[in-house]
Amino acid sequence: MANDSNRFQAIISHAKEYGFVFPSSEIYDGLQAVYDYGQWGSELKKNIKDYWWDSMTRMYENIVGIDAAIFMHPTTWKASGHIDNFNDPMIDNKDSKKRYRVDHLIEAHAELLKTGGKEKESDDLLASMDALLAKDDFAGLKKLIEDNKIKCAVSGTSNWTDIRQFNLMFSTEFGSTVSSDDEDNKVYLRPETAQGIFVNFLNVQKTGRMKIPFGIAQIGKAFRNEIVARQFIFRMREFEQMEMQFFIQPGTQKKWYEYWKEERMKWHLALGFGKEQYRFHDHIKLAHYADAACDIEFNFPIGFKELEGIHSRTDFDLKNHQEYSKKKQQYFDNEIDPAIGKPYGNYIPYVIETSIGLDRMFLAVLSHCYEEQDLSTPEKQDSRVVLRFPSKLAPMKLAVLPLMKKDGLPEIARKIMDDCKTSFRCFYEEKDTIGKRYRRMDAIGTPFCVTVDHQTKEDNTVTIRYRDSMKQDRVAIDRVKEIVLAAII
Ligand code: ATP
């Protein structure tokens, strides 16, 4: 299904039609690369957040969470290197005035070559691009674009400008009497949540009495003035990250990098989408802070793309914060170093980072679980769209449906609601035929529906209908809650 743009369009339409994702301020025609989550989308997003947060902060006893502010002291971004280095090389097409990120432009061409059967040319092109990017050789990159006759998708021409760097940070001003060019009052909307963790490293370490190795996790908004932003929620200007910085002894980074690669892959695989949906991609050009880095790529409808990054950040961030703030960012390690028989003593810890985009994870879940099924029989044409969400991520866990709006059935259904709604999200509906109600629940991914009918009044049983198999069983009312609870833990 990779690169199936019809499927991607169908998913985007479904997301809107069923209250998952809306374009931001749509009544004003939207705002490019900014989206709002609707009634079911916000539930799904929250469940993904909880799944990550709980596994990080509960499953690992040495990881704690924080919630830092979006605004940070401007020097943070000088120290982190974002003011000087958070740039993307861009190229403009002179005819269409369209701006492209150079790597995306070349990658799209490589993908075209690949789908046209020219695998080797595609691989060679990507390898040449990586080598040139690693050297920041912009003239070489422009030549590569020209030699490969890469054209603008809008104008269809190869009339390119030179390649230039653009900083991706948004800025605003603090205070009310400030003119926009007043550099002293300029603050940035954080482009990553990681720095909120680094500047709180000692606060958390001391107040939490944390011992190395330990981690600090955080979920929060990040902002990037992405130039190419046309891929629904894959690339947004306002998005959320789920990041964890793991503080370790210098020299142990290789071991911990491998450890976190494995742990994070396990986390993804536990959702049951299948091993073949993921792959690692090692970075050749390393970011300014890293000594090793890779992505976990997911098989999105637009092809295999980055879902999560795992970075060995060395002591780059803490060391720079120490230098810029003039405050020591050291840890005293009283563990005995077997080599010298004395404590390891003071050092600036090294860091392994795991960083996953919440919105990208949302898209991975939504796109993988979206299924159009043909249910036609010789007698009757039929189909359904079903979101086969893992039960623990589904926005709604249980629908309670009285078969009819009379004969005391709604009252029994209401009792089931009252019994279950304190434990998980339930939905009550009495309108339309039962078939239509099932299909609406399939379309938002509700794993269980129970129907209250006349037999219920006689023997206290209901029909439970399973979303994926569409099978129906008769179960005692007092088993409903336990069946759902067992599926969502
Ligand atoms: P890309 O190469 O796709 O721009 P990146 O390498 O710049 O991503 P990181 O800085 O490593 O991304 O950020 C960590 C994670 O944050 C990414 O793996 C991705 O899931 C998410 N992310 C980054 N930029 C965006 C964005 N513009 N919209 C949504 N999610 C994003």
GROMACS .gro file of C-alpha atoms and ligand atoms in nm, residues 33 82 86 88 101 103-104 168 191-192 222-226 228-229 231-243 283 289 294-296 300 305-311 313 353-361, ligand 1:
model
   84
   33ALA     CA    1   0.011   2.266   0.812
   82HIS     CA    2   1.927   2.609   1.726
   86PHE     CA    3   1.852   2.476   1.299
   88ASP     CA    4   1.726   2.341   0.629
  101ARG     CA    5   1.358   2.140   0.106
  103ASP     CA    6   1.649   1.660   0.060
  104HIS     CA    7   1.275   1.623   0.005
  168LEU     CA    8   1.293   2.690   1.125
  191PRO     CA    9   1.127   2.375   1.824
  192GLU     CA   10   1.177   2.067   2.045
  222ALA     CA   11   0.685   2.208   1.954
  223PHE     CA   12   0.682   2.455   1.666
  224ARG     CA   13   0.875   2.458   1.341
  225ASN     CA   14   0.833   2.686   1.045
  226GLU     CA   15   0.839   2.395   0.806
  228VAL     CA   16   0.736   2.193   0.291
  229ALA     CA   17   0.418   2.123   0.477
  231GLN     CA   18   0.146   1.600   0.410
  232PHE     CA   19  -0.153   1.628   0.642
  233ILE     CA   20  -0.042   1.573   1.004
  234PHE     CA   21   0.286   1.411   0.900
  235ARG     CA   22   0.459   1.748   0.888
  236MET     CA   23   0.299   2.026   1.087
  237ARG     CA   24   0.406   2.370   1.201
  238GLU     CA   25   0.258   2.311   1.547
  239PHE     CA   26   0.291   1.955   1.672
  240GLU     CA   27   0.353   1.750   1.981
  241GLN     CA   28   0.659   1.551   2.076
  242MET     CA   29   0.706   1.273   2.326
  243GLU     CA   30   1.070   1.286   2.423
  283HIS     CA   31   2.180   0.874   0.982
  289TYR     CA   32   2.476   1.745   1.870
  294CYS     CA   33   1.887   0.661   1.363
  295ASP     CA   34   1.520   0.681   1.282
  296ILE     CA   35   1.252   0.424   1.328
  300PHE     CA   36   0.296   0.532   0.606
  305LYS     CA   37   0.916   0.770   0.666
  306GLU     CA   38   1.055   0.877   1.001
  307LEU     CA   39   0.830   0.814   1.297
  308GLU     CA   40   1.080   0.836   1.581
  309GLY     CA   41   1.441   0.945   1.621
  310ILE     CA   42   1.695   0.790   1.857
  311HIS     CA   43   1.997   1.008   1.911
  313ARG     CA   44   2.353   1.344   2.202
  353GLU     CA   45   1.739   1.070   2.342
  354THR     CA   46   1.426   0.900   2.214
  355SER     CA   47   1.199   1.141   2.031
  356ILE     CA   48   0.868   1.055   1.873
  357GLY     CA   49   0.609   1.284   1.718
  358LEU     CA   50   0.270   1.231   1.877
  359ASP     CA   51   0.090   1.346   1.563
  360ARG     CA   52   0.302   1.118   1.347
  361MET     CA   53   0.224   0.829   1.578
  490ATP     P1   54   1.205   1.530   0.968
  490ATP     O1   55   1.336   1.480   0.910
  490ATP     O2   56   1.086   1.446   0.926
  490ATP     O3   57   1.184   1.676   0.951
  490ATP     P2   58   1.340   1.555   1.215
  490ATP     O4   59   1.451   1.458   1.195
  490ATP     O5   60   1.365   1.699   1.199
  490ATP     O6   61   1.215   1.511   1.125
  490ATP     P3   62   1.342   1.537   1.499
  490ATP     O7   63   1.397   1.671   1.518
  490ATP     O8   64   1.430   1.419   1.521
  490ATP     O9   65   1.274   1.527   1.354
  490ATP    O10   66   1.210   1.526   1.585
  490ATP     C1   67   1.169   1.407   1.648
  490ATP     C2   68   1.032   1.362   1.603
  490ATP    O11   69   0.939   1.469   1.605
  490ATP     C3   70   1.029   1.310   1.459
  490ATP    O12   71   1.069   1.176   1.453
  490ATP     C4   72   0.884   1.329   1.423
  490ATP    O13   73   0.807   1.218   1.467
  490ATP     C5   74   0.843   1.451   1.502
  490ATP     N1   75   0.840   1.570   1.415
  490ATP     C6   76   0.944   1.646   1.377
  490ATP     N2   77   0.903   1.747   1.299
  490ATP     C7   78   0.768   1.733   1.288
  490ATP     C8   79   0.666   1.809   1.221
  490ATP     N3   80   0.696   1.917   1.152
  490ATP     N4   81   0.539   1.765   1.232
  490ATP     C9   82   0.508   1.656   1.304
  490ATP     N5   83   0.599   1.582   1.369
  490ATP    C10   84   0.727   1.620   1.362
   0.00000   0.00000   0.00000
